[in-house]
CSV table of C-alpha atoms and ligand atoms in Angstrom, one decimal:
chain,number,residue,atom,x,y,z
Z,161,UNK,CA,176.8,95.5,-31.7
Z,162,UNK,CA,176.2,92.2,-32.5
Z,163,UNK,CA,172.9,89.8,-32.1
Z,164,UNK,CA,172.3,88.5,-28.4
Z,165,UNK,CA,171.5,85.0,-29.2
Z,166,UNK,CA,175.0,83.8,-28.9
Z,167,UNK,CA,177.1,86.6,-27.8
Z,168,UNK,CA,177.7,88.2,-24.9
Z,169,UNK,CA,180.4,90.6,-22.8
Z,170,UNK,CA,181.9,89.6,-19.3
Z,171,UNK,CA,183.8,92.3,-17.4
Z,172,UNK,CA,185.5,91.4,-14.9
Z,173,UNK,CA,187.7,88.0,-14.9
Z,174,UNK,CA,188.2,86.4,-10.9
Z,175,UNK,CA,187.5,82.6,-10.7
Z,176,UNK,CA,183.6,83.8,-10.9
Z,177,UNK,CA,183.8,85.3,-14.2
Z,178,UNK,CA,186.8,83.7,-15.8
Z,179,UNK,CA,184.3,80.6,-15.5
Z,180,UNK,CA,181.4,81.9,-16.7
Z,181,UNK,CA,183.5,83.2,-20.1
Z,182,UNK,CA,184.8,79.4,-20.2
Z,183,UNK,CA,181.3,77.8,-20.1
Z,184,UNK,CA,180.2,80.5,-23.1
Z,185,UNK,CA,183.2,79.5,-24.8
Z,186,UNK,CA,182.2,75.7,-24.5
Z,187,UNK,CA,178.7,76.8,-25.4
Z,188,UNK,CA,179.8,78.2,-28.9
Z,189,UNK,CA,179.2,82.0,-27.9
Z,190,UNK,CA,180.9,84.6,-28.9
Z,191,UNK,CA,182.5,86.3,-26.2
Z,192,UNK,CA,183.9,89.4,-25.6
Z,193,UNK,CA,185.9,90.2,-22.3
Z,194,UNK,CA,187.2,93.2,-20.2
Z,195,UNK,CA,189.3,93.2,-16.9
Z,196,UNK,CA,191.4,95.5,-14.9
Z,197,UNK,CA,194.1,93.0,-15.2
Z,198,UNK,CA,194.1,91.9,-18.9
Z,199,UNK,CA,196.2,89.0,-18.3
Z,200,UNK,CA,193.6,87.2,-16.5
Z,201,UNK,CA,192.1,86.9,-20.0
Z,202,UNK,CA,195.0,84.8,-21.8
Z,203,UNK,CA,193.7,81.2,-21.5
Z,204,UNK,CA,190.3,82.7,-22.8
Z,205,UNK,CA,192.0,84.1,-25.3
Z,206,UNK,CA,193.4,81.6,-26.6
Z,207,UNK,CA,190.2,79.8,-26.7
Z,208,UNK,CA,188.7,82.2,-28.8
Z,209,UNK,CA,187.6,84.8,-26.8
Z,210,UNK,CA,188.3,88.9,-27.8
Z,211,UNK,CA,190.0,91.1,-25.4
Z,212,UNK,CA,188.6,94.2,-25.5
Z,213,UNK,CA,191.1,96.7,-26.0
Z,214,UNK,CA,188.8,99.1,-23.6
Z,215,UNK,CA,185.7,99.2,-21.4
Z,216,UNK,CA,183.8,101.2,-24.1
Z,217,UNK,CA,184.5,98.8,-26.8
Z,218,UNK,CA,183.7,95.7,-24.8
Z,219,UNK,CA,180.1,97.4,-24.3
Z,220,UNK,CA,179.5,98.3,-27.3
Z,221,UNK,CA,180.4,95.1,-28.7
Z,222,UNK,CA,177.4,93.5,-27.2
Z,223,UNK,CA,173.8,94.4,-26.1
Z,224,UNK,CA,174.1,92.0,-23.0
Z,225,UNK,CA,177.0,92.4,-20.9
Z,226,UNK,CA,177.8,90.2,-17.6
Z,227,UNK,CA,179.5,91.7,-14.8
Z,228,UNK,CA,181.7,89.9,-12.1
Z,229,UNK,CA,183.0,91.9,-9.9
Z,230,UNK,CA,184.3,92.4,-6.1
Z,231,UNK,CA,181.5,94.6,-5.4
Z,232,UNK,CA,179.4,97.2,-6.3
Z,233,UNK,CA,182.6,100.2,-5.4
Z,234,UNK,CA,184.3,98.2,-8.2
Z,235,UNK,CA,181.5,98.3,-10.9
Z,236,UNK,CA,181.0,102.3,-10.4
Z,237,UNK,CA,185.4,102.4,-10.9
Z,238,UNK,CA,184.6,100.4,-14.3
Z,239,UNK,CA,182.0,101.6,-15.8
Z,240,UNK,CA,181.4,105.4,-15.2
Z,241,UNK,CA,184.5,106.6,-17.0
Z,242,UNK,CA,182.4,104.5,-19.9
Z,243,UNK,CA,178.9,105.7,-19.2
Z,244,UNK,CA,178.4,106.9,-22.7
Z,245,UNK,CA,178.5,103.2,-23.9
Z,246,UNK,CA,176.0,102.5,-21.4
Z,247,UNK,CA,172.7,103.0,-23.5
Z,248,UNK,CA,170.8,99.5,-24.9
Z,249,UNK,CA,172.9,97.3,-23.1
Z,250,UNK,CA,171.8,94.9,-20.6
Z,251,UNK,CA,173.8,94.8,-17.5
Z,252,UNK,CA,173.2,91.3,-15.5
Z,253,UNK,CA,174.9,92.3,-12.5
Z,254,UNK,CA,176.3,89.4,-10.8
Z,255,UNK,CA,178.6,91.1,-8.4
Z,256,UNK,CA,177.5,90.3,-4.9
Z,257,UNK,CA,176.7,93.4,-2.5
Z,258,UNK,CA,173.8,94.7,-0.3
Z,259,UNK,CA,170.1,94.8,-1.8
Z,260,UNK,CA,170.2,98.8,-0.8
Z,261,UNK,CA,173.2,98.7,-3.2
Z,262,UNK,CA,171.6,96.5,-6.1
Z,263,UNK,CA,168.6,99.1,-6.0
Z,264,UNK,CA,170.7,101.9,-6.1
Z,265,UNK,CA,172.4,100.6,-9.3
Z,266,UNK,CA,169.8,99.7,-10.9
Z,267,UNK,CA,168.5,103.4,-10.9
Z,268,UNK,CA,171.8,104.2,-11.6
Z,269,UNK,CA,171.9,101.9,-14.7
Z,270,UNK,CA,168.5,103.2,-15.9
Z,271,UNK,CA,169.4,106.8,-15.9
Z,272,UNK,CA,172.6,105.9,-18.4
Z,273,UNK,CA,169.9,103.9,-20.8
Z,274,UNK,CA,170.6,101.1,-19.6
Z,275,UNK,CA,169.1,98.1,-17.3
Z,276,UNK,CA,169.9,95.8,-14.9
Z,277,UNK,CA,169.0,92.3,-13.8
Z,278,UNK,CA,170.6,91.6,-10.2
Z,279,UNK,CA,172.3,88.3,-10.4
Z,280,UNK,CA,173.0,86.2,-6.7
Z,281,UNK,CA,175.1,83.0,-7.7
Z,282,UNK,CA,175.1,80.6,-5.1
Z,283,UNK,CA,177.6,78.1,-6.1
Z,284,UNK,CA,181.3,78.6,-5.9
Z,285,UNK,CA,183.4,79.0,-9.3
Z,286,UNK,CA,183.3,75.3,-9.6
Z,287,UNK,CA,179.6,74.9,-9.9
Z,288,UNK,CA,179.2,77.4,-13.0
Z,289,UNK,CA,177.9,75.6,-15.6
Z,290,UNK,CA,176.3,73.2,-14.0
Z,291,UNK,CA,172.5,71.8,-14.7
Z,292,UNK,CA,172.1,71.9,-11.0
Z,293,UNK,CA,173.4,75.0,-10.0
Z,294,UNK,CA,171.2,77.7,-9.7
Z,295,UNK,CA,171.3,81.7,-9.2
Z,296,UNK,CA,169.0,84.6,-7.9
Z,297,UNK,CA,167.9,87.0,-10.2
Z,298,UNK,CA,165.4,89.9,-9.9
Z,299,UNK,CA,164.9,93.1,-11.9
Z,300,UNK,CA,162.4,93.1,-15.5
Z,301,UNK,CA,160.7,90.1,-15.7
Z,302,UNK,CA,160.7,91.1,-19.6
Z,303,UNK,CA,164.4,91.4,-19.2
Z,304,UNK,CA,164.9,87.8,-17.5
Z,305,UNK,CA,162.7,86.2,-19.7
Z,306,UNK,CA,164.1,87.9,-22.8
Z,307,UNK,CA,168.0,86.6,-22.1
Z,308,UNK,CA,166.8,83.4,-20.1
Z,309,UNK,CA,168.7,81.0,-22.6
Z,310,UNK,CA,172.3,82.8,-21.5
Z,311,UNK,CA,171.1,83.3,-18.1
Z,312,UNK,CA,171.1,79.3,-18.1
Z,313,UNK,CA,174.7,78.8,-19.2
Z,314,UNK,CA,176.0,80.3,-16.1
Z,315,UNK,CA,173.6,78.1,-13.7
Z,316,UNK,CA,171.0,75.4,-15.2
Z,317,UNK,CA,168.4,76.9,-12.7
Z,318,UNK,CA,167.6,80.2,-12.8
Z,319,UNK,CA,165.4,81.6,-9.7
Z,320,UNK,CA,163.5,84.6,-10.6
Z,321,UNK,CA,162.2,87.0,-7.6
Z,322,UNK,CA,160.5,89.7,-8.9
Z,323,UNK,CA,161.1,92.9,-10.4
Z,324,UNK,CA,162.4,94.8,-7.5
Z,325,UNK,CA,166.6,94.8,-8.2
Z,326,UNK,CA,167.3,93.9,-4.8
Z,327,UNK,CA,165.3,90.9,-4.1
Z,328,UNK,CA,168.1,88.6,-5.9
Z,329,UNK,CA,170.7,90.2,-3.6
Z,330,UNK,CA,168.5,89.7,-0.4
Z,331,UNK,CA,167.9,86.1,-1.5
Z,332,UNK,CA,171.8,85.4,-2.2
Z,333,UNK,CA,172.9,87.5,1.3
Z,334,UNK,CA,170.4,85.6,3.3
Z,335,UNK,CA,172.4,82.6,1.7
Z,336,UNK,CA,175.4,83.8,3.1
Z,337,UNK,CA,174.2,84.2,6.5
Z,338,UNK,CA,173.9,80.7,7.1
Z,339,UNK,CA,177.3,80.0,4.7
Z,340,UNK,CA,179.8,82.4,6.6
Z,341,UNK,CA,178.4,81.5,10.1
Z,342,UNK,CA,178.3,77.7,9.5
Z,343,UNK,CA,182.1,77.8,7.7
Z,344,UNK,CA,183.5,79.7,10.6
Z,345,UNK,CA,181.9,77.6,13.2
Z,346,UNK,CA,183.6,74.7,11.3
Z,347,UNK,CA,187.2,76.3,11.5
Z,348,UNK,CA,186.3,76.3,15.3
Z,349,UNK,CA,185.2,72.6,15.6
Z,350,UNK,CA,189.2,72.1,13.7
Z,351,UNK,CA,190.9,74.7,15.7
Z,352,UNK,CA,189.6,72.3,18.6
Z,353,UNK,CA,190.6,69.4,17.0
Z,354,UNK,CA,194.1,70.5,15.9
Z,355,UNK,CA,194.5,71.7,19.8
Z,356,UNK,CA,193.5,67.8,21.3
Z,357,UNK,CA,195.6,66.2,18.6
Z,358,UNK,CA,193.2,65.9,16.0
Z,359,UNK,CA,193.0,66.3,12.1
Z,360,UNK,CA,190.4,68.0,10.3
Z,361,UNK,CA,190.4,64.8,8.6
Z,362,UNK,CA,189.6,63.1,11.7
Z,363,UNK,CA,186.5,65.0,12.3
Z,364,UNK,CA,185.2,65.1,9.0
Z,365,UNK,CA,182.4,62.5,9.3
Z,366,UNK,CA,181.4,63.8,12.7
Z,367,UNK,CA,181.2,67.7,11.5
Z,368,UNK,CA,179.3,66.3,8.1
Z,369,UNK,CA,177.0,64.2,10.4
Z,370,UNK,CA,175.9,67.4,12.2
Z,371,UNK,CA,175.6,69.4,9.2
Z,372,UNK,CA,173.6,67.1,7.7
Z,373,UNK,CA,171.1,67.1,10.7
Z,374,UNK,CA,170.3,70.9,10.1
Z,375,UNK,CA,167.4,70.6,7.3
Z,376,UNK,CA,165.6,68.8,9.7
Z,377,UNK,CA,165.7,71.5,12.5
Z,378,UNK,CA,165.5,74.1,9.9
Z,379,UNK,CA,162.1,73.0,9.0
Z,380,UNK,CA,160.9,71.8,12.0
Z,381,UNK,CA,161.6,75.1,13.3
Z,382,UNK,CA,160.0,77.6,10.2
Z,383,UNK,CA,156.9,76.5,10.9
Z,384,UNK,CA,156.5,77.5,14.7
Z,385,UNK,CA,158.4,80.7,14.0
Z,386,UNK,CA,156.1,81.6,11.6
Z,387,UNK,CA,153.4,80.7,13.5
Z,388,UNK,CA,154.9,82.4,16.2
Z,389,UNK,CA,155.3,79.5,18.5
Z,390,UNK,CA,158.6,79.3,20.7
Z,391,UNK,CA,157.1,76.3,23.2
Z,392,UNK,CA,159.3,75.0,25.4
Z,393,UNK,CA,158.2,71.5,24.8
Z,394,UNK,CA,161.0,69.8,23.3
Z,395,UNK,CA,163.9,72.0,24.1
Z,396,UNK,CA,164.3,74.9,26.6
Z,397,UNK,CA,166.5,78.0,26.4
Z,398,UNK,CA,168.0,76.8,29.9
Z,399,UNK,CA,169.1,73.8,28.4
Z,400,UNK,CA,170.6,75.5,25.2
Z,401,UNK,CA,172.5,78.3,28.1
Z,402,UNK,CA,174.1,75.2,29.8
Z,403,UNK,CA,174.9,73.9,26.5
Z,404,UNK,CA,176.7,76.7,24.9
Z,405,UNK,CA,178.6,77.7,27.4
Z,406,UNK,CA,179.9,73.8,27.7
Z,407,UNK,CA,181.0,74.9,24.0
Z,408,UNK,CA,182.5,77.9,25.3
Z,409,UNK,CA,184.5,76.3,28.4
Z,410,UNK,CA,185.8,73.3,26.1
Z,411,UNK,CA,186.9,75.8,23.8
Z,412,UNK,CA,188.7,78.2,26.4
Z,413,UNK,CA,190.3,75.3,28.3
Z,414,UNK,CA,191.5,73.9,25.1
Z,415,UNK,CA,193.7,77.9,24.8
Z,416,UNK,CA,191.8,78.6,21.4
Z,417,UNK,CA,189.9,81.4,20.5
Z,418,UNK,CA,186.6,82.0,21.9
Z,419,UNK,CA,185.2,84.8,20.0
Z,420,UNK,CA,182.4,82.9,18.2
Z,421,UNK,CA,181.3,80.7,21.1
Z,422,UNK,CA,181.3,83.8,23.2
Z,423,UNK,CA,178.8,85.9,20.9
Z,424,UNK,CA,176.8,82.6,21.0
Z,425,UNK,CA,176.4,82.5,24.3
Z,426,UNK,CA,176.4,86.1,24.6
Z,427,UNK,CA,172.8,85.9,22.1
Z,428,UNK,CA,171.7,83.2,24.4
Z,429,UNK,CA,172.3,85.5,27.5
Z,430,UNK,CA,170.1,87.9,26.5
Z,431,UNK,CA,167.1,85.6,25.9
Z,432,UNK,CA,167.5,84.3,29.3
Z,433,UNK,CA,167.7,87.9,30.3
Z,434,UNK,CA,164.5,88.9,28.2
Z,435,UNK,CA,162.7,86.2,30.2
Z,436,UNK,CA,162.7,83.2,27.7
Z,437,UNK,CA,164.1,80.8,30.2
Z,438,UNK,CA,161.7,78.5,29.7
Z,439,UNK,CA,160.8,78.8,26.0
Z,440,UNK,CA,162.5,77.3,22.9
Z,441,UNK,CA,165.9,78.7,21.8
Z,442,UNK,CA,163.5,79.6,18.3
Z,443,UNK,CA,162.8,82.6,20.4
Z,444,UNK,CA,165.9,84.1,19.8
Z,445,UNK,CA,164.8,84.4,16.0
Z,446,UNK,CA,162.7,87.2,17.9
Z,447,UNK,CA,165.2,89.2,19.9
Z,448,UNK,CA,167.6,89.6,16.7
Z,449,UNK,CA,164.6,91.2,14.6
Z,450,UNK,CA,166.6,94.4,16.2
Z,451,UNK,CA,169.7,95.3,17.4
Z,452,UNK,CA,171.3,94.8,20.6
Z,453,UNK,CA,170.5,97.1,23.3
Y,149,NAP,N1,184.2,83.0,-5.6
Y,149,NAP,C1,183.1,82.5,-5.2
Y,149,NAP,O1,183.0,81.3,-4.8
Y,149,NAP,C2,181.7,83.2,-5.4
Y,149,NAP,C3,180.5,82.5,-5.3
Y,149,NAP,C4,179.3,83.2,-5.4
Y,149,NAP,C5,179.4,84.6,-5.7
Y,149,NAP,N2,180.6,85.2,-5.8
Y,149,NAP,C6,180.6,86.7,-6.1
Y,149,NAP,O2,180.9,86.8,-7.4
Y,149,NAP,C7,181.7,88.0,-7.6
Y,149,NAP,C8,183.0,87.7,-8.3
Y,149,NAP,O3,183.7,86.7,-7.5
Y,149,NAP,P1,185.2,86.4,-7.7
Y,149,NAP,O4,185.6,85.3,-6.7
Y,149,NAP,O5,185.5,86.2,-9.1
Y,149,NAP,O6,185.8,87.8,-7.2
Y,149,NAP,P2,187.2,88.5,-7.2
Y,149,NAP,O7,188.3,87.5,-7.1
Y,149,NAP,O8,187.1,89.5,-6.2
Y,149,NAP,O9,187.4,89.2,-8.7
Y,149,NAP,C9,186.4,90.0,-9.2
Y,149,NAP,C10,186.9,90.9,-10.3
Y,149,NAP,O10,186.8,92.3,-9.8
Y,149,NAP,C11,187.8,93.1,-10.3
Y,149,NAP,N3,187.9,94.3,-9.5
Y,149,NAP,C12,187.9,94.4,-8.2
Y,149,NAP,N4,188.0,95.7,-7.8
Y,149,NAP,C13,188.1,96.4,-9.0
Y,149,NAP,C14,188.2,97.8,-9.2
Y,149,NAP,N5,188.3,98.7,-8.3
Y,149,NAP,N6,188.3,98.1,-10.5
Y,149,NAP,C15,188.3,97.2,-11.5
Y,149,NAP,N7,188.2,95.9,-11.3
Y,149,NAP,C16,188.1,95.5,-10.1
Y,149,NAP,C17,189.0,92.2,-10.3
Y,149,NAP,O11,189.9,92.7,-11.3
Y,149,NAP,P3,191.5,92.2,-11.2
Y,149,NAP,O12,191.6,90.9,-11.9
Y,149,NAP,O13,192.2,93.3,-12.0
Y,149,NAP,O14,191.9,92.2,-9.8
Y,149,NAP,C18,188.4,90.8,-10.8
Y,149,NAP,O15,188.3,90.7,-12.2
Y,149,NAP,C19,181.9,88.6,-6.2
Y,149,NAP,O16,180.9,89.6,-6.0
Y,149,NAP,C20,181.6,87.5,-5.3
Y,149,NAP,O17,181.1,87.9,-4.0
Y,149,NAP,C21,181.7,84.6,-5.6
């Protein structure tokens, strides 16, 4: 096994981790890879970096191993044949999946003599590497502080959260929340445009104009919610019902699809129902801390 000051292990080579064995490469490390499909490994190769022949020996070549995988299904498929090679190693786990998942791992991990640091990257391939990217992590402080120099290749800015594993996966899927949500509410805003003769490109500064108004309501707004305030005093669910369904007219009269304008105003529905008429549209925030009747 060699030293962990400039070596590590990735397993698992999509655009995620094939970058992250690139920026080790450019950072003089020593790297050792592993992936399903070993041809994903040939530019990397023949950089410098050794292709393990097995999962085993890609371990065992290293006490800190990074994994990039699909999801947490996919890690089990990789490593449990291996779990023998498991012991001393450091597994920074920077597969996305549920925080129920990253604890559960994490036991997992500990039982095989091993330990985990849950890893939540939250830039896209392109940002890994970067000084100004930056990435969730959570599990032993001692751990994180221990391999904080590597951790800092993959993002410049590391975000510790605590010691419970699943924090760093909470953190990164609250991320997401607002990332699928706001993407798919922009292939709506084109599937409008494209169906009135409009480009995407035609749109663009309009759609970035908007986006770029959201910090301000996002603050404005996490202050009263967590002071529990939902006055009606600058805007009024009864104005944001006749405003969504405007959305959802313009978007059936155009002959697109109106499945995300309908849950919208579906939400919006049942806050009018639940007697909010007259209170902010923040007081939704409240009716989805549970499910839907
Ligand atoms: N892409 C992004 O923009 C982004 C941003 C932030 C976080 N993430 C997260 O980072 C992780 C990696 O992302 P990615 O885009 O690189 O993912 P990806 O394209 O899904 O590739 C991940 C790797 O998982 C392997 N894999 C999947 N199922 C497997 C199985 N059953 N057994 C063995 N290997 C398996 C693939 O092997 P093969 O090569 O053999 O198919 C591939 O090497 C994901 O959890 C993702 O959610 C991604």
């Amino acid at each position: 096994m060699r030293s962990t000051n400039h070596s590590v292990t990735v397993i698992g080579l999509g655009p995620m981790g094939r970058a992250m064995a690139s920026t080790f490469l450019d950072r003089g490390y020593d790297v050792t890879l592993w992936n399903r499909t070993p041809s994903r490994a040939d530019a990397l190769v023949a950089r410098g970096a050794r292709l393990a022949t097995n999962v085993e020996e890609a371990l065992t070549a290293n006490e800190l191993v990074l994994l990039s995988l699909t999801d947490y299904a996919a890690m089990y498929d990789v490593l449990e044949p291996a779990a023998t090679a498991l012991t001393g190693r450091v597994l920074v786990n920077l597969t996305s999946d549920t925080p129920e998942q990253a604890r559960t791992a994490a036991r997992w991990a500990v039982e095989r003599g091993a330990v985990q640091l849950t890893g939540g990257i939250t830039v896209p391939p392109s940002g890994i590497g970067q000084a100004a990217s930056s990435t969730f992590y959570s599990g032993p402080r001692e751990v994180f502080d221990r391999h904080r120099a590597a951790l800092e290749v993959v993002t410049g800015r590391t975000d510790y959260r605590g010691e419970d594993p699943g924090t760093a996966a909470l953190f990164y899927q609250m991320g997401m929340v607002v990332f699928w949500t706001s993407m798919l509410s922009y292939w709506q805003a084109i599937a409008l445009a494209h169906a009135n003769g409009l480009t995407a490109a035609d749109i663009l500064p309009h759609a970035v104009e908007t986006a770029n108004s959201l910090p301000g309501f996002f603050a404005f707004y996490a202050e009263r919610i967590d002071a529990g305030h939902h006055l009606g005093d600058v805007d009024r669910l009864a104005m944001a019902m006749a405003s969504v369904e405007h959305v959802l007219h313009t978007n059936a009269d155009a002959g697109v699809d109106t499945t995300l304008p309908a849950a919208v105003t579906e939400l919006v529905r049942r806050g009018m129902d639940a007697g909010h008429t007259a209170d902010s549209f923040s007081t939704l925030a409240e009716l989805m801390k549970k499910p839907a009747a």
